[in-house]
Short mmCIF file of N, CA and C in Angstrom, two decimals:
data_model
loop_
_atom_site.label_atom_id
_atom_site.label_comp_id
_atom_site.label_asym_id
_atom_site.label_seq_id
_atom_site.Cartn_x
_atom_site.Cartn_y
_atom_site.Cartn_z
N MET A 639 4.08 10.43 -7.91
CA MET A 639 3.28 9.42 -7.50
C MET A 639 3.33 9.35 -5.83
N ALA A 640 2.38 8.95 -5.21
CA ALA A 640 2.33 8.93 -3.68
C ALA A 640 1.80 7.39 -3.49
N ILE A 641 2.37 6.66 -2.64
CA ILE A 641 1.87 5.24 -2.36
C ILE A 641 1.68 5.12 -0.77
N HIS A 642 0.73 4.56 -0.19
CA HIS A 642 0.55 4.47 1.18
C HIS A 642 0.60 2.97 1.49
N VAL A 643 1.61 2.67 2.05
CA VAL A 643 2.02 1.08 2.38
C VAL A 643 1.99 1.02 4.09
N ARG A 644 0.81 0.45 4.35
CA ARG A 644 0.68 0.20 5.81
C ARG A 644 1.46 -1.20 6.29
N ARG A 645 2.10 -1.12 7.40
CA ARG A 645 2.73 -2.11 7.86
C ARG A 645 2.34 -2.49 9.33
N GLY A 646 3.33 -2.89 10.25
CA GLY A 646 3.03 -2.92 11.75
C GLY A 646 1.83 -3.81 12.03
N ASP A 647 0.95 -3.35 12.66
CA ASP A 647 -0.26 -3.99 12.92
C ASP A 647 -1.18 -4.55 11.78
N TYR A 648 -1.15 -3.98 10.63
CA TYR A 648 -1.83 -4.36 9.41
C TYR A 648 -1.65 -5.69 9.19
N LEU A 649 -0.65 -6.52 9.34
CA LEU A 649 -0.80 -7.78 9.02
C LEU A 649 -1.81 -8.66 9.60
N LYS A 650 -2.02 -8.43 11.05
CA LYS A 650 -3.01 -8.90 11.60
C LYS A 650 -4.50 -8.27 11.32
N HIS A 651 -4.52 -7.06 11.15
CA HIS A 651 -5.83 -6.33 10.75
C HIS A 651 -6.24 -6.78 9.43
N CYS A 652 -5.44 -6.95 8.59
CA CYS A 652 -5.72 -7.56 7.11
C CYS A 652 -6.51 -8.87 7.18
N VAL A 653 -6.02 -9.65 7.87
CA VAL A 653 -6.60 -11.13 8.32
C VAL A 653 -7.92 -10.96 8.92
N ASP A 654 -7.92 -9.99 10.03
CA ASP A 654 -9.22 -9.61 10.70
C ASP A 654 -10.28 -9.17 9.79
N LEU A 655 -9.71 -8.27 8.87
CA LEU A 655 -10.73 -7.68 7.82
C LEU A 655 -11.43 -8.77 6.97
N THR A 656 -10.34 -9.66 6.45
CA THR A 656 -10.87 -10.79 5.63
C THR A 656 -11.77 -11.66 6.48
N ASP A 657 -11.56 -11.88 7.58
CA ASP A 657 -12.42 -12.95 8.27
C ASP A 657 -13.79 -12.38 8.74
N GLN A 658 -13.86 -10.87 8.84
CA GLN A 658 -14.93 -10.25 9.07
C GLN A 658 -15.83 -9.85 7.71
N GLY A 659 -15.21 -10.24 6.70
CA GLY A 659 -15.93 -9.93 5.51
C GLY A 659 -15.94 -8.39 4.90
N GLU A 660 -14.87 -7.65 5.56
CA GLU A 660 -14.97 -6.32 5.24
C GLU A 660 -14.47 -6.12 3.66
N ASP A 661 -15.19 -5.02 3.01
CA ASP A 661 -14.83 -4.77 1.64
C ASP A 661 -13.84 -3.72 1.44
N PHE A 662 -12.58 -4.09 1.76
CA PHE A 662 -11.38 -3.35 1.57
C PHE A 662 -11.61 -2.05 2.46
N VAL A 663 -12.26 -1.91 3.63
CA VAL A 663 -12.60 -0.85 4.41
C VAL A 663 -13.34 0.16 3.43
N SER A 664 -13.90 -0.08 2.40
CA SER A 664 -14.47 0.96 1.57
C SER A 664 -13.59 1.87 0.87
N ILE A 665 -12.40 1.71 1.06
CA ILE A 665 -11.45 2.83 0.52
C ILE A 665 -11.35 2.79 -0.97
N ASN A 666 -11.28 1.65 -1.55
CA ASN A 666 -11.22 1.48 -3.03
C ASN A 666 -12.49 1.06 -3.55
N THR A 667 -13.62 1.29 -3.10
CA THR A 667 -14.82 1.14 -3.63
C THR A 667 -15.62 2.30 -3.97
N LEU A 668 -15.04 3.40 -3.92
CA LEU A 668 -15.57 4.80 -4.26
C LEU A 668 -15.73 4.85 -5.85
N PRO A 669 -16.85 5.37 -6.19
CA PRO A 669 -17.03 5.35 -7.77
C PRO A 669 -16.00 6.41 -8.44
N GLY A 670 -15.46 6.05 -9.40
CA GLY A 670 -14.59 6.82 -10.25
C GLY A 670 -13.19 6.55 -9.95
N LEU A 671 -12.80 5.82 -8.90
CA LEU A 671 -11.60 5.72 -8.54
C LEU A 671 -11.18 4.41 -9.41
N ALA A 672 -9.63 4.44 -9.91
CA ALA A 672 -9.20 3.31 -10.70
C ALA A 672 -8.91 2.11 -9.86
N ASP A 673 -9.05 0.84 -10.52
CA ASP A 673 -8.67 -0.44 -9.77
C ASP A 673 -9.27 -0.73 -8.49
N PRO A 674 -10.79 -0.66 -8.58
CA PRO A 674 -11.40 -1.04 -7.29
C PRO A 674 -11.21 -2.40 -7.01
N PHE A 675 -11.47 -2.44 -5.65
CA PHE A 675 -11.49 -4.01 -5.20
C PHE A 675 -12.88 -4.64 -5.32
N VAL A 676 -12.70 -5.76 -5.99
CA VAL A 676 -13.92 -6.52 -6.30
C VAL A 676 -13.74 -7.71 -5.48
N ALA A 677 -14.67 -7.79 -4.45
CA ALA A 677 -14.74 -8.93 -3.44
C ALA A 677 -14.90 -10.18 -4.24
N PRO A 678 -14.10 -11.23 -3.74
CA PRO A 678 -14.23 -12.75 -4.34
C PRO A 678 -15.91 -13.10 -4.01
N ARG A 679 -16.18 -13.88 -4.89
CA ARG A 679 -17.50 -14.72 -4.63
C ARG A 679 -17.68 -15.44 -3.26
N GLY A 680 -18.56 -15.22 -2.45
CA GLY A 680 -18.60 -15.76 -1.39
C GLY A 680 -17.88 -14.96 -0.01
N PHE A 681 -17.33 -13.83 -0.60
CA PHE A 681 -16.50 -13.02 0.43
C PHE A 681 -17.28 -12.58 1.43
N PHE A 682 -18.49 -12.27 1.31
CA PHE A 682 -19.59 -11.53 2.37
C PHE A 682 -20.17 -12.80 3.26
N PHE A 683 -19.95 -14.00 2.78
CA PHE A 683 -20.55 -15.00 3.61
C PHE A 683 -19.34 -15.95 4.25
N ASN A 684 -18.13 -15.18 4.26
CA ASN A 684 -16.83 -16.16 4.87
C ASN A 684 -16.70 -17.29 4.43
N GLU A 685 -16.75 -17.49 2.99
CA GLU A 685 -16.85 -18.88 2.34
C GLU A 685 -15.56 -18.78 1.47
N LEU A 686 -14.43 -18.00 1.91
CA LEU A 686 -13.32 -17.82 1.17
C LEU A 686 -12.22 -18.96 1.00
N THR A 687 -11.94 -19.11 -0.37
CA THR A 687 -10.93 -20.15 -0.53
C THR A 687 -9.49 -19.70 -0.25
N ARG A 688 -8.56 -20.46 -0.19
CA ARG A 688 -7.27 -19.95 -0.06
C ARG A 688 -6.82 -18.90 -1.04
N ALA A 689 -7.23 -19.04 -2.47
CA ALA A 689 -6.86 -18.23 -3.49
C ALA A 689 -7.66 -16.85 -3.34
N ASP A 690 -8.96 -16.95 -2.58
CA ASP A 690 -9.59 -15.68 -2.37
C ASP A 690 -8.90 -14.80 -1.31
N ARG A 691 -8.35 -15.61 -0.22
CA ARG A 691 -7.68 -15.14 0.90
C ARG A 691 -6.36 -14.41 0.34
N ASP A 692 -5.74 -15.08 -0.60
CA ASP A 692 -4.46 -14.40 -1.24
C ASP A 692 -4.75 -13.26 -2.10
N LEU A 693 -5.91 -13.17 -2.60
CA LEU A 693 -6.36 -12.07 -3.32
C LEU A 693 -6.55 -10.76 -2.47
N TYR A 694 -7.17 -11.21 -1.40
CA TYR A 694 -7.20 -9.96 -0.46
C TYR A 694 -6.07 -9.59 0.19
N ARG A 695 -5.15 -10.58 0.72
CA ARG A 695 -3.88 -10.15 1.15
C ARG A 695 -2.95 -9.21 0.28
N ARG A 696 -3.16 -9.48 -1.10
CA ARG A 696 -2.07 -8.91 -2.08
C ARG A 696 -2.84 -7.42 -2.21
N ARG A 697 -4.07 -7.06 -1.85
CA ARG A 697 -4.46 -5.85 -1.86
C ARG A 697 -4.33 -5.13 -0.47
N CYS A 698 -4.48 -5.81 0.48
CA CYS A 698 -4.37 -5.24 1.91
C CYS A 698 -3.10 -5.31 2.40
N PHE A 699 -2.20 -6.23 2.25
CA PHE A 699 -0.71 -6.25 2.81
C PHE A 699 0.10 -7.07 1.62
N PRO A 700 0.49 -6.21 0.54
CA PRO A 700 1.26 -6.78 -0.40
C PRO A 700 2.71 -6.87 -0.03
N SER A 701 3.28 -7.76 -0.81
CA SER A 701 4.80 -7.85 -0.67
C SER A 701 5.41 -6.84 -1.24
N VAL A 702 6.76 -6.78 -0.82
CA VAL A 702 7.65 -5.78 -1.73
C VAL A 702 7.54 -5.92 -3.19
N ALA A 703 7.60 -7.23 -3.72
CA ALA A 703 7.62 -7.56 -5.14
C ALA A 703 6.23 -7.02 -5.70
N GLU A 704 5.25 -7.48 -4.99
CA GLU A 704 3.86 -6.99 -5.42
C GLU A 704 3.62 -5.53 -5.52
N ILE A 705 4.16 -4.77 -4.65
CA ILE A 705 4.21 -3.32 -4.54
C ILE A 705 4.66 -2.78 -5.84
N ALA A 706 6.03 -3.10 -6.05
CA ALA A 706 6.78 -2.82 -7.14
C ALA A 706 6.24 -2.97 -8.56
N GLN A 707 5.63 -4.27 -8.51
CA GLN A 707 4.99 -4.56 -9.90
C GLN A 707 3.73 -3.56 -10.02
N LYS A 708 2.94 -3.31 -8.99
CA LYS A 708 1.84 -2.48 -9.01
C LYS A 708 2.28 -1.09 -9.53
N VAL A 709 3.28 -0.73 -8.73
CA VAL A 709 3.65 0.73 -9.34
C VAL A 709 4.02 0.72 -10.92
N GLU A 710 4.83 -0.36 -11.09
CA GLU A 710 5.09 -0.39 -12.68
C GLU A 710 3.95 -0.38 -13.54
N GLU A 711 2.93 -1.27 -13.03
CA GLU A 711 1.57 -1.52 -13.85
C GLU A 711 1.12 0.04 -13.96
N VAL A 712 0.97 0.88 -12.94
CA VAL A 712 0.32 2.18 -12.90
C VAL A 712 1.31 3.13 -13.89
N ARG A 713 2.50 2.98 -13.69
CA ARG A 713 3.38 3.66 -14.63
C ARG A 713 3.34 3.47 -16.05
N ALA A 714 2.72 2.31 -16.44
CA ALA A 714 2.51 1.64 -17.84
C ALA A 714 1.10 2.31 -18.43
N THR A 715 0.43 2.76 -17.54
CA THR A 715 -0.90 3.42 -18.15
C THR A 715 -0.71 4.97 -18.81
N ILE A 716 -1.54 5.20 -19.49
CA ILE A 716 -1.56 6.67 -20.06
C ILE A 716 -1.51 7.55 -18.86
N GLU A 717 -2.27 7.37 -17.99
CA GLU A 717 -2.13 8.52 -16.79
C GLU A 717 -0.91 8.38 -15.89
N GLY A 718 -0.06 7.25 -15.98
CA GLY A 718 1.19 6.99 -15.14
C GLY A 718 2.30 7.31 -15.97
N ARG A 719 2.06 7.44 -17.25
CA ARG A 719 3.26 7.82 -18.16
C ARG A 719 4.02 8.99 -17.79
N GLY A 720 5.23 9.01 -17.69
CA GLY A 720 6.15 10.25 -17.17
C GLY A 720 6.33 10.26 -15.74
N ILE A 721 5.60 9.50 -14.98
CA ILE A 721 5.81 9.65 -13.51
C ILE A 721 7.32 9.15 -13.23
N ARG A 722 8.24 10.12 -12.60
CA ARG A 722 9.43 9.75 -12.31
C ARG A 722 9.91 10.06 -10.91
N ARG A 723 8.95 10.50 -9.90
CA ARG A 723 9.07 10.60 -8.47
C ARG A 723 7.95 9.90 -7.85
N ILE A 724 8.51 9.37 -6.73
CA ILE A 724 7.46 8.67 -5.78
C ILE A 724 7.84 8.99 -4.41
N TYR A 725 6.50 9.06 -3.75
CA TYR A 725 6.71 9.27 -2.28
C TYR A 725 6.09 8.12 -1.59
N ILE A 726 6.69 7.30 -0.67
CA ILE A 726 6.27 6.23 0.00
C ILE A 726 5.72 6.72 1.53
N MET A 727 4.57 6.62 1.60
CA MET A 727 4.03 6.92 3.09
C MET A 727 4.04 5.61 3.82
N THR A 728 4.57 5.30 4.86
CA THR A 728 4.66 4.06 5.52
C THR A 728 4.88 4.24 6.93
N ASN A 729 4.42 3.20 7.73
CA ASN A 729 4.96 3.22 9.11
C ASN A 729 5.79 1.89 9.10
N GLY A 730 6.23 1.28 8.00
CA GLY A 730 7.17 0.27 7.91
C GLY A 730 8.51 0.52 8.67
N LYS A 731 9.27 -0.48 9.04
CA LYS A 731 10.51 -0.26 9.52
C LYS A 731 11.38 -0.15 8.53
N PRO A 732 12.62 0.45 9.05
CA PRO A 732 13.66 0.98 7.95
C PRO A 732 14.01 -0.17 7.10
N ASP A 733 14.23 -1.32 7.60
CA ASP A 733 14.67 -2.44 6.60
C ASP A 733 13.69 -2.71 5.61
N PHE A 734 12.46 -2.69 5.87
CA PHE A 734 11.28 -2.95 5.03
C PHE A 734 11.33 -1.78 3.77
N ILE A 735 11.41 -0.61 4.41
CA ILE A 735 11.47 0.73 3.54
C ILE A 735 12.65 0.53 2.52
N SER A 736 13.93 0.16 3.13
CA SER A 736 14.99 0.22 2.28
C SER A 736 14.86 -0.92 1.13
N GLU A 737 14.34 -2.20 1.57
CA GLU A 737 14.03 -3.31 0.65
C GLU A 737 12.90 -2.84 -0.61
N LEU A 738 11.99 -2.01 -0.07
CA LEU A 738 10.97 -1.39 -0.97
C LEU A 738 11.56 -0.40 -2.03
N LYS A 739 12.43 0.41 -1.45
CA LYS A 739 13.12 1.51 -2.27
C LYS A 739 13.97 0.72 -3.25
N GLU A 740 14.77 -0.28 -2.87
CA GLU A 740 15.74 -0.89 -3.84
C GLU A 740 14.81 -1.71 -4.81
N ALA A 741 13.81 -2.15 -4.46
CA ALA A 741 13.01 -2.93 -5.45
C ALA A 741 12.26 -1.82 -6.63
N LEU A 742 12.00 -0.66 -6.11
CA LEU A 742 11.42 0.14 -6.96
C LEU A 742 12.41 0.81 -7.84
N LEU A 743 13.85 0.87 -7.46
CA LEU A 743 14.84 1.37 -8.17
C LEU A 743 15.17 0.22 -9.35
N THR A 744 15.15 -0.98 -8.98
CA THR A 744 15.38 -2.12 -9.84
C THR A 744 14.32 -2.25 -10.95
N ALA A 745 13.11 -1.87 -10.76
CA ALA A 745 11.98 -1.88 -11.57
C ALA A 745 12.02 -0.85 -12.65
N GLY A 746 12.34 0.38 -12.20
CA GLY A 746 12.18 1.42 -13.15
C GLY A 746 13.09 2.67 -12.75
N MET A 747 13.16 3.51 -13.66
CA MET A 747 13.72 4.59 -13.62
C MET A 747 13.04 5.78 -12.85
N TRP A 748 13.80 6.24 -11.80
CA TRP A 748 13.29 7.45 -10.98
C TRP A 748 14.02 8.53 -10.78
N ASP A 749 13.69 9.57 -10.83
CA ASP A 749 14.39 10.85 -10.61
C ASP A 749 14.44 11.21 -9.22
N ALA A 750 13.38 10.52 -8.28
CA ALA A 750 13.56 10.81 -6.78
C ALA A 750 12.56 9.77 -6.26
N ILE A 751 13.05 9.10 -5.00
CA ILE A 751 12.29 8.35 -4.26
C ILE A 751 12.53 8.82 -2.83
N HIS A 752 11.22 9.32 -2.20
CA HIS A 752 11.34 9.82 -0.78
C HIS A 752 10.32 9.07 -0.03
N ARG A 753 10.68 8.87 1.28
CA ARG A 753 9.89 8.10 2.14
C ARG A 753 9.64 8.73 3.41
N SER A 754 8.76 8.43 4.07
CA SER A 754 8.18 9.05 5.28
C SER A 754 9.36 9.11 6.28
N ARG A 755 9.99 8.21 6.38
CA ARG A 755 11.39 8.27 7.29
C ARG A 755 12.33 9.23 6.96
N ASP A 756 12.29 9.79 5.96
CA ASP A 756 13.09 10.82 5.24
C ASP A 756 12.96 12.07 6.11
N MET A 757 11.72 12.33 6.40
CA MET A 757 11.37 13.62 7.01
C MET A 757 12.09 13.90 8.21
N ILE A 758 12.58 15.08 8.51
CA ILE A 758 13.15 15.49 9.64
C ILE A 758 12.21 16.46 10.37
N LEU A 759 11.64 16.22 11.50
CA LEU A 759 10.55 17.15 12.05
C LEU A 759 11.07 17.45 13.41
N ASP A 760 10.89 18.81 13.69
CA ASP A 760 11.26 19.32 14.93
C ASP A 760 10.06 18.77 15.97
N LYS A 761 10.30 19.41 17.24
CA LYS A 761 9.40 18.82 18.34
C LYS A 761 8.03 19.17 18.07
N GLU A 762 7.78 20.19 17.59
CA GLU A 762 6.55 20.81 17.28
C GLU A 762 5.75 19.92 16.27
N GLU A 763 6.66 19.55 15.18
CA GLU A 763 5.95 18.82 14.02
C GLU A 763 5.77 17.52 14.38
N LYS A 764 6.50 16.82 15.26
CA LYS A 764 6.22 15.37 15.75
C LYS A 764 4.89 15.11 16.00
N TYR A 765 4.11 16.18 16.72
CA TYR A 765 2.83 16.01 17.16
C TYR A 765 1.89 15.88 16.14
N VAL A 766 2.39 16.16 15.05
CA VAL A 766 1.39 16.18 13.76
C VAL A 766 2.12 15.51 12.59
N ALA A 767 2.98 14.49 12.86
CA ALA A 767 3.63 13.76 12.02
C ALA A 767 2.83 13.08 10.85
N GLN A 768 1.86 12.50 11.45
CA GLN A 768 1.08 11.87 10.31
C GLN A 768 0.24 12.68 9.44
N ALA A 769 0.06 14.01 9.96
CA ALA A 769 -0.75 14.99 9.01
C ALA A 769 0.39 15.43 7.95
N VAL A 770 1.62 15.72 8.57
CA VAL A 770 2.62 16.26 7.64
C VAL A 770 3.00 15.10 6.54
N ASP A 771 3.10 13.88 7.01
CA ASP A 771 3.38 12.68 6.00
C ASP A 771 2.39 12.54 4.87
N MET A 772 1.06 12.99 5.28
CA MET A 772 0.05 12.99 4.24
C MET A 772 0.08 14.21 3.27
#
C-alpha cells in the first residue's frame, strides 16, 4: 500500500480549498475510484457548518489517528486483505512521520513500513526527488 500524506503548507491550503468550494481538487472524484469525496450539502455555496468543515479537513488534512484508522479500514476490505507493507509519501517533518509510523505499527501487523525520508539520494537524484518518491 502507498499513501500520500501532504503536510507543510497543506494545512492552510486545505482551509483555502474549503473556503473556495473546491471539490477535493478533483483527485478523488474520478469515476471508478474507491471512497470518492462527496461534498457536503451547501459546499459549493460556501454555506458550510462546522461539521462540514471538519468532514473536509478529515479528507484533506487528516490527523495521525485518522490516517491510521483509514489505513486499517482499507486493510479490512477484500481488496486490502493481506497488505503487509506500506510506503508513506510525505513532505511531513521527521517527528510527524515517526508519530505516523508508530500509530500504524500500533494499529496493525506490518512486514515493512517505509517513508519518503528513508530514501538516500545522491546529488543527481535529489533534483528529481519528487518523481523518485512517487
